[in-house]
mmCIF file of the C-alpha atoms, coordinates in Angstrom:
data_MODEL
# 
_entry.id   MODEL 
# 
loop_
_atom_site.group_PDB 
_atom_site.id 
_atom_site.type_symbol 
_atom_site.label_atom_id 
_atom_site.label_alt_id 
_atom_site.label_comp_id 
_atom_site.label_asym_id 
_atom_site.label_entity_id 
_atom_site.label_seq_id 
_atom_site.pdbx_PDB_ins_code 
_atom_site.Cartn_x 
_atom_site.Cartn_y 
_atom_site.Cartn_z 
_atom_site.occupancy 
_atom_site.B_iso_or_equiv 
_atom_site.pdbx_formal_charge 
_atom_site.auth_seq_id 
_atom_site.auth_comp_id 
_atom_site.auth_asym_id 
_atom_site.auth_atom_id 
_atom_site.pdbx_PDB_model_num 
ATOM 1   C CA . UNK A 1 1   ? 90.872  97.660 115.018 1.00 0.00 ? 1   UNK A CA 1 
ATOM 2   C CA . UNK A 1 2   ? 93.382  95.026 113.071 1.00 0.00 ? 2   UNK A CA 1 
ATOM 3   C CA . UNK A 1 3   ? 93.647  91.900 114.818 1.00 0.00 ? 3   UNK A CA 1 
ATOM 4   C CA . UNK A 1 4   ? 96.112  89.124 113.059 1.00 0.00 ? 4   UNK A CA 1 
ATOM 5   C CA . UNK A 1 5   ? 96.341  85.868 115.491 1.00 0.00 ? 5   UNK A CA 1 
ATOM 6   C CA . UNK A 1 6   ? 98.421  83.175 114.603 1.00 0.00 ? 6   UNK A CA 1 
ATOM 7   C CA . UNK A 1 7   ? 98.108  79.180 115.575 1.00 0.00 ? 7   UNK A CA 1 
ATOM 8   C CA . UNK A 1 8   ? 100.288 78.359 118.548 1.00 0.00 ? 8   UNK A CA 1 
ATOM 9   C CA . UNK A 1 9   ? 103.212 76.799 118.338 1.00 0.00 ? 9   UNK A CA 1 
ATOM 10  C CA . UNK A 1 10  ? 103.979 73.287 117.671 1.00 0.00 ? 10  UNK A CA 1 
ATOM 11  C CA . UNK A 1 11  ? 106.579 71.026 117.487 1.00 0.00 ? 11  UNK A CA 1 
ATOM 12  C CA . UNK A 1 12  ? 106.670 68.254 114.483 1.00 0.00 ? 12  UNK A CA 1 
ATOM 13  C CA . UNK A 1 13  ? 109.640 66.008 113.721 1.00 0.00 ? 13  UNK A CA 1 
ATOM 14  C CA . UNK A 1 14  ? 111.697 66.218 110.467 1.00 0.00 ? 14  UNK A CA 1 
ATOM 15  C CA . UNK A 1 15  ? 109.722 65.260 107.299 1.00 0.00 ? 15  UNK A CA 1 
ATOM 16  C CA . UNK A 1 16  ? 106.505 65.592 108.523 1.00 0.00 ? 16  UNK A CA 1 
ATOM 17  C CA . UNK A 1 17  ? 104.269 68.318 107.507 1.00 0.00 ? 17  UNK A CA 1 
ATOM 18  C CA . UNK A 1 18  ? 102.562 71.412 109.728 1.00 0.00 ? 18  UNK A CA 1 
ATOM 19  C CA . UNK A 1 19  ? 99.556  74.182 108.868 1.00 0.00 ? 19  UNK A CA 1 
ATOM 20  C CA . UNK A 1 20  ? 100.022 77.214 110.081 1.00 0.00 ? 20  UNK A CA 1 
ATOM 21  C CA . UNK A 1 21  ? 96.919  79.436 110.744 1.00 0.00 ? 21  UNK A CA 1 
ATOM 22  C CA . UNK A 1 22  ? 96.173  83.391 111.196 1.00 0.00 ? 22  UNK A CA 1 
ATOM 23  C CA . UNK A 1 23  ? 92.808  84.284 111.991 1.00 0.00 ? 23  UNK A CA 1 
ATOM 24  C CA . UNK A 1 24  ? 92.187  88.078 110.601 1.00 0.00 ? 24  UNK A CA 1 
ATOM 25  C CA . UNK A 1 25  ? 89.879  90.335 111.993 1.00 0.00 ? 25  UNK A CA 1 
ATOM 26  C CA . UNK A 1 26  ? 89.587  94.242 111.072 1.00 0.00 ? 26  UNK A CA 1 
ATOM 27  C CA . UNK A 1 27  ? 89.463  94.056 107.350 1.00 0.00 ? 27  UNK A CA 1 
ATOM 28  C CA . UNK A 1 28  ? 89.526  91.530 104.751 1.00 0.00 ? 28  UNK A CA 1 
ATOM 29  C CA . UNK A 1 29  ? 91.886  89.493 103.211 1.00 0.00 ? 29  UNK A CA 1 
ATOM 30  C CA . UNK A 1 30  ? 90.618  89.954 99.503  1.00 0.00 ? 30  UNK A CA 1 
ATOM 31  C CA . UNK A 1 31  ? 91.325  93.874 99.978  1.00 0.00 ? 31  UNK A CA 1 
ATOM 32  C CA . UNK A 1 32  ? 95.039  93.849 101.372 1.00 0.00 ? 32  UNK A CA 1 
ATOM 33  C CA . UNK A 1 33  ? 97.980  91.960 100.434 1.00 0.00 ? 33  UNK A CA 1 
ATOM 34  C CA . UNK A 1 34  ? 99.028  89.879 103.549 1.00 0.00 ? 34  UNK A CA 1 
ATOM 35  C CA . UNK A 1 35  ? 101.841 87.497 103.728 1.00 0.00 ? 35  UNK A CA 1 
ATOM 36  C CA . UNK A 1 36  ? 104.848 85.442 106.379 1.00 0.00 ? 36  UNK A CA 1 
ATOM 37  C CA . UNK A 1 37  ? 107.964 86.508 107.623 1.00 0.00 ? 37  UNK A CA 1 
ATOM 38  C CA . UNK A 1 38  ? 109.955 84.255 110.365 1.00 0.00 ? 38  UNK A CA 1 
ATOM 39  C CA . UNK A 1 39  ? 112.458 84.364 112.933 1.00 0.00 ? 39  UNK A CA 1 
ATOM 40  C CA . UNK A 1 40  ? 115.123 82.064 113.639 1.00 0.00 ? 40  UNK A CA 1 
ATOM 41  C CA . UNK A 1 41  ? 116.809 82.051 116.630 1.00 0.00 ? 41  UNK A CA 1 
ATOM 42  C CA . UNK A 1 42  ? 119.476 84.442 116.480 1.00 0.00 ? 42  UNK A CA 1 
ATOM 43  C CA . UNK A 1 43  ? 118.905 85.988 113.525 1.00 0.00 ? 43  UNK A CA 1 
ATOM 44  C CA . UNK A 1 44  ? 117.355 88.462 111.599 1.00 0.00 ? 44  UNK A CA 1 
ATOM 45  C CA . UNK A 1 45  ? 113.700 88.221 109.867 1.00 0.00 ? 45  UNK A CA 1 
ATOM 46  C CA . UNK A 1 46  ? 112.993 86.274 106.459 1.00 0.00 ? 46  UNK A CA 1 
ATOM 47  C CA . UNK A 1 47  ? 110.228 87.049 104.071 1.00 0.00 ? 47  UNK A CA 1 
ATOM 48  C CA . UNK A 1 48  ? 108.465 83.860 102.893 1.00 0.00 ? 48  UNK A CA 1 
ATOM 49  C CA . UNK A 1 49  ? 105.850 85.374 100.586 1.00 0.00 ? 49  UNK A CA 1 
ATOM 50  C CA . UNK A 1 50  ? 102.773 87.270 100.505 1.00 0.00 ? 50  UNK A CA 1 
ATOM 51  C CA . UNK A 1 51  ? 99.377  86.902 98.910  1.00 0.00 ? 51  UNK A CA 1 
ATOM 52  C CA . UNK A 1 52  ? 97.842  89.878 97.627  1.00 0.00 ? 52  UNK A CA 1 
ATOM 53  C CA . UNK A 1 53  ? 93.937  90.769 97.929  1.00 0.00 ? 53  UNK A CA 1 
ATOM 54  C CA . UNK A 1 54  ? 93.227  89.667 93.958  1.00 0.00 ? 54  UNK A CA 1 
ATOM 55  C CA . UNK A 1 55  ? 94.880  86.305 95.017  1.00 0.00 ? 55  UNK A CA 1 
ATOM 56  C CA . UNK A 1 56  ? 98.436  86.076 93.043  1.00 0.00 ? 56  UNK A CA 1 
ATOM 57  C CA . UNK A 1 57  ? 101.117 85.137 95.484  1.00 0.00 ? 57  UNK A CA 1 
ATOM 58  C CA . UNK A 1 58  ? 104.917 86.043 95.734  1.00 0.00 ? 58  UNK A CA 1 
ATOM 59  C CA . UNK A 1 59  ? 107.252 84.107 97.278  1.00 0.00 ? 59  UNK A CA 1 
ATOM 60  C CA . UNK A 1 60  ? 110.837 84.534 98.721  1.00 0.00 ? 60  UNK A CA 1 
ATOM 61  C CA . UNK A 1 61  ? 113.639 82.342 96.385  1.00 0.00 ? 61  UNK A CA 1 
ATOM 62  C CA . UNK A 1 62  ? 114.177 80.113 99.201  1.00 0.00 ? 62  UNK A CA 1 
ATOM 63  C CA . UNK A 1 63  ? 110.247 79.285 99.985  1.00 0.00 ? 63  UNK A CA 1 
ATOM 64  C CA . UNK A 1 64  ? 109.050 78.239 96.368  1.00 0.00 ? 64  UNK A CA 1 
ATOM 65  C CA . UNK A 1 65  ? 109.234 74.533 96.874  1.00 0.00 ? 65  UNK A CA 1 
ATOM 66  C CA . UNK A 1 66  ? 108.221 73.491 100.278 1.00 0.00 ? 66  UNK A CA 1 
ATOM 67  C CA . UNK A 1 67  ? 106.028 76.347 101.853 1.00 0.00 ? 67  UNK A CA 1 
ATOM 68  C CA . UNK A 1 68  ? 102.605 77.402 99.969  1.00 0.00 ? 68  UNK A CA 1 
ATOM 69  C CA . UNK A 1 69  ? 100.281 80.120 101.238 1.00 0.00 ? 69  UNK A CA 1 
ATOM 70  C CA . UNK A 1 70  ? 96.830  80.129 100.831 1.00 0.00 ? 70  UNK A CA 1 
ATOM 71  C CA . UNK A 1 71  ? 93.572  81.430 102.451 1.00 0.00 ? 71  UNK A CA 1 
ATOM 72  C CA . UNK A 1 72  ? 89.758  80.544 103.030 1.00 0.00 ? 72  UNK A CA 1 
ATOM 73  C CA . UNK A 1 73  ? 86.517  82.613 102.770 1.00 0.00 ? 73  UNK A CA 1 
ATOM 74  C CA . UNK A 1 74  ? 86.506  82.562 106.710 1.00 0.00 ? 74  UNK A CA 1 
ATOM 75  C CA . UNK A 1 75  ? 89.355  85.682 106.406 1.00 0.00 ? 75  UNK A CA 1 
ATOM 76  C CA . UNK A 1 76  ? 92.458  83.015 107.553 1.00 0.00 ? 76  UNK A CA 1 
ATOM 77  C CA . UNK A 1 77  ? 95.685  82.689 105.993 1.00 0.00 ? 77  UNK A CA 1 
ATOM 78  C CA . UNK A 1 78  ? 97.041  79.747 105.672 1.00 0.00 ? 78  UNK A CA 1 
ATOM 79  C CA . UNK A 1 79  ? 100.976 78.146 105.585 1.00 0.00 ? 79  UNK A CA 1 
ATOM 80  C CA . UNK A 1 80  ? 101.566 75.226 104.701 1.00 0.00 ? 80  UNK A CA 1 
ATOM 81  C CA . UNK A 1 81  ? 104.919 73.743 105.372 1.00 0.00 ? 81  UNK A CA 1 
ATOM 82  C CA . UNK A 1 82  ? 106.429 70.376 104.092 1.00 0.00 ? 82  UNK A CA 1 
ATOM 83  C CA . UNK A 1 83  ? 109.208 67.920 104.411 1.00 0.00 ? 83  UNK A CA 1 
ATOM 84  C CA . UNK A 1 84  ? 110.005 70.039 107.642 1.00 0.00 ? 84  UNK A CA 1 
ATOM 85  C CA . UNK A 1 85  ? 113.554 70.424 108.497 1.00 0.00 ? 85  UNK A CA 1 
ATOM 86  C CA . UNK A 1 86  ? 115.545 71.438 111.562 1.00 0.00 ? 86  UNK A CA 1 
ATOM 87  C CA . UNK A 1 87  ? 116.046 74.972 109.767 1.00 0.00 ? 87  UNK A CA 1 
ATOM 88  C CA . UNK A 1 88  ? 112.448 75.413 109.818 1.00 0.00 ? 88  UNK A CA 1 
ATOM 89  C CA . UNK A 1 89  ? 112.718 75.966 113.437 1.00 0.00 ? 89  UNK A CA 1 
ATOM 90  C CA . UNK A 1 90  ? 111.393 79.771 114.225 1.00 0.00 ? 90  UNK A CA 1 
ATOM 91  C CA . UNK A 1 91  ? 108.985 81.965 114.991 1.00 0.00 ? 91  UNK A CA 1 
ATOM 92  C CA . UNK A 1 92  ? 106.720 82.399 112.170 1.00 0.00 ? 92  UNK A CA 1 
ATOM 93  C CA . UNK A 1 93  ? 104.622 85.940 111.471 1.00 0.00 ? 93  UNK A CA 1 
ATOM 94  C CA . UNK A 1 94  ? 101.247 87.083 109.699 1.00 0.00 ? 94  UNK A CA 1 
ATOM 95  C CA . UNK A 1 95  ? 101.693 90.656 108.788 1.00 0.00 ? 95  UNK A CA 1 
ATOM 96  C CA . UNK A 1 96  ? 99.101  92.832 106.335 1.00 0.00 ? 96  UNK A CA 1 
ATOM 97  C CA . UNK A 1 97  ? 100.702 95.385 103.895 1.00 0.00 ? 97  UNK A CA 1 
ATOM 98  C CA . UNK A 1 98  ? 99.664  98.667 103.407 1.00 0.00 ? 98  UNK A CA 1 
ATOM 99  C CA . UNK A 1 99  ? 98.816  97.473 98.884  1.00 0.00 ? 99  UNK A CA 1 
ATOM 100 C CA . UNK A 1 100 ? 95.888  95.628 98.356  1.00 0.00 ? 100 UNK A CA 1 
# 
């Protein structure tokens, strides 16, 4: 079965910087493309990017500056976040697409 498990939350003040991990189990990230949505309260889900199994990334218009995606050889996506700000408040998803 497909497991994705993301880091629990945490809370960091504006400016500071946070890592956000999501351990994947059930197949491998160099064979699927998988990326980060999030949720802010209230409202509806935002795409932040996604990197694909060959390792080219795509990210959302408003993510391309402060929020880079990455992953290790120990199958766990990475996002890093910087300069936070109170907008970056949310709940943030790992999800796997269906392309590799």
């Amino acid at each position: 079965s497909i497991s994705l498990t993301s880091s629990p939350a945490q809370l960091k003040p504006p400016g500071e910087s946070v890592k956000l991990s999501c351990q994947v189990s059930g197949y491998v990230l160099t064979d699927y493309g998988t990326g980060w949505i999030r949720q802010q309260p209230g409202k509806t889900l935002e795409w932040i990017g996604i990197i694909w199994g060959g390792g080219s990334i795509n990210s959302g218009a408003s993510f391309k500056n402060r929020f880079t995606i990455s992953r290790d050889s120990s199958n766990v996506l990475y996002l890093d976040i910087t300069s936070l700000q109170p907008e970056d408040t949310a709940v943030y998803y790992c999800a796997r697409y269906p392309q590799r």
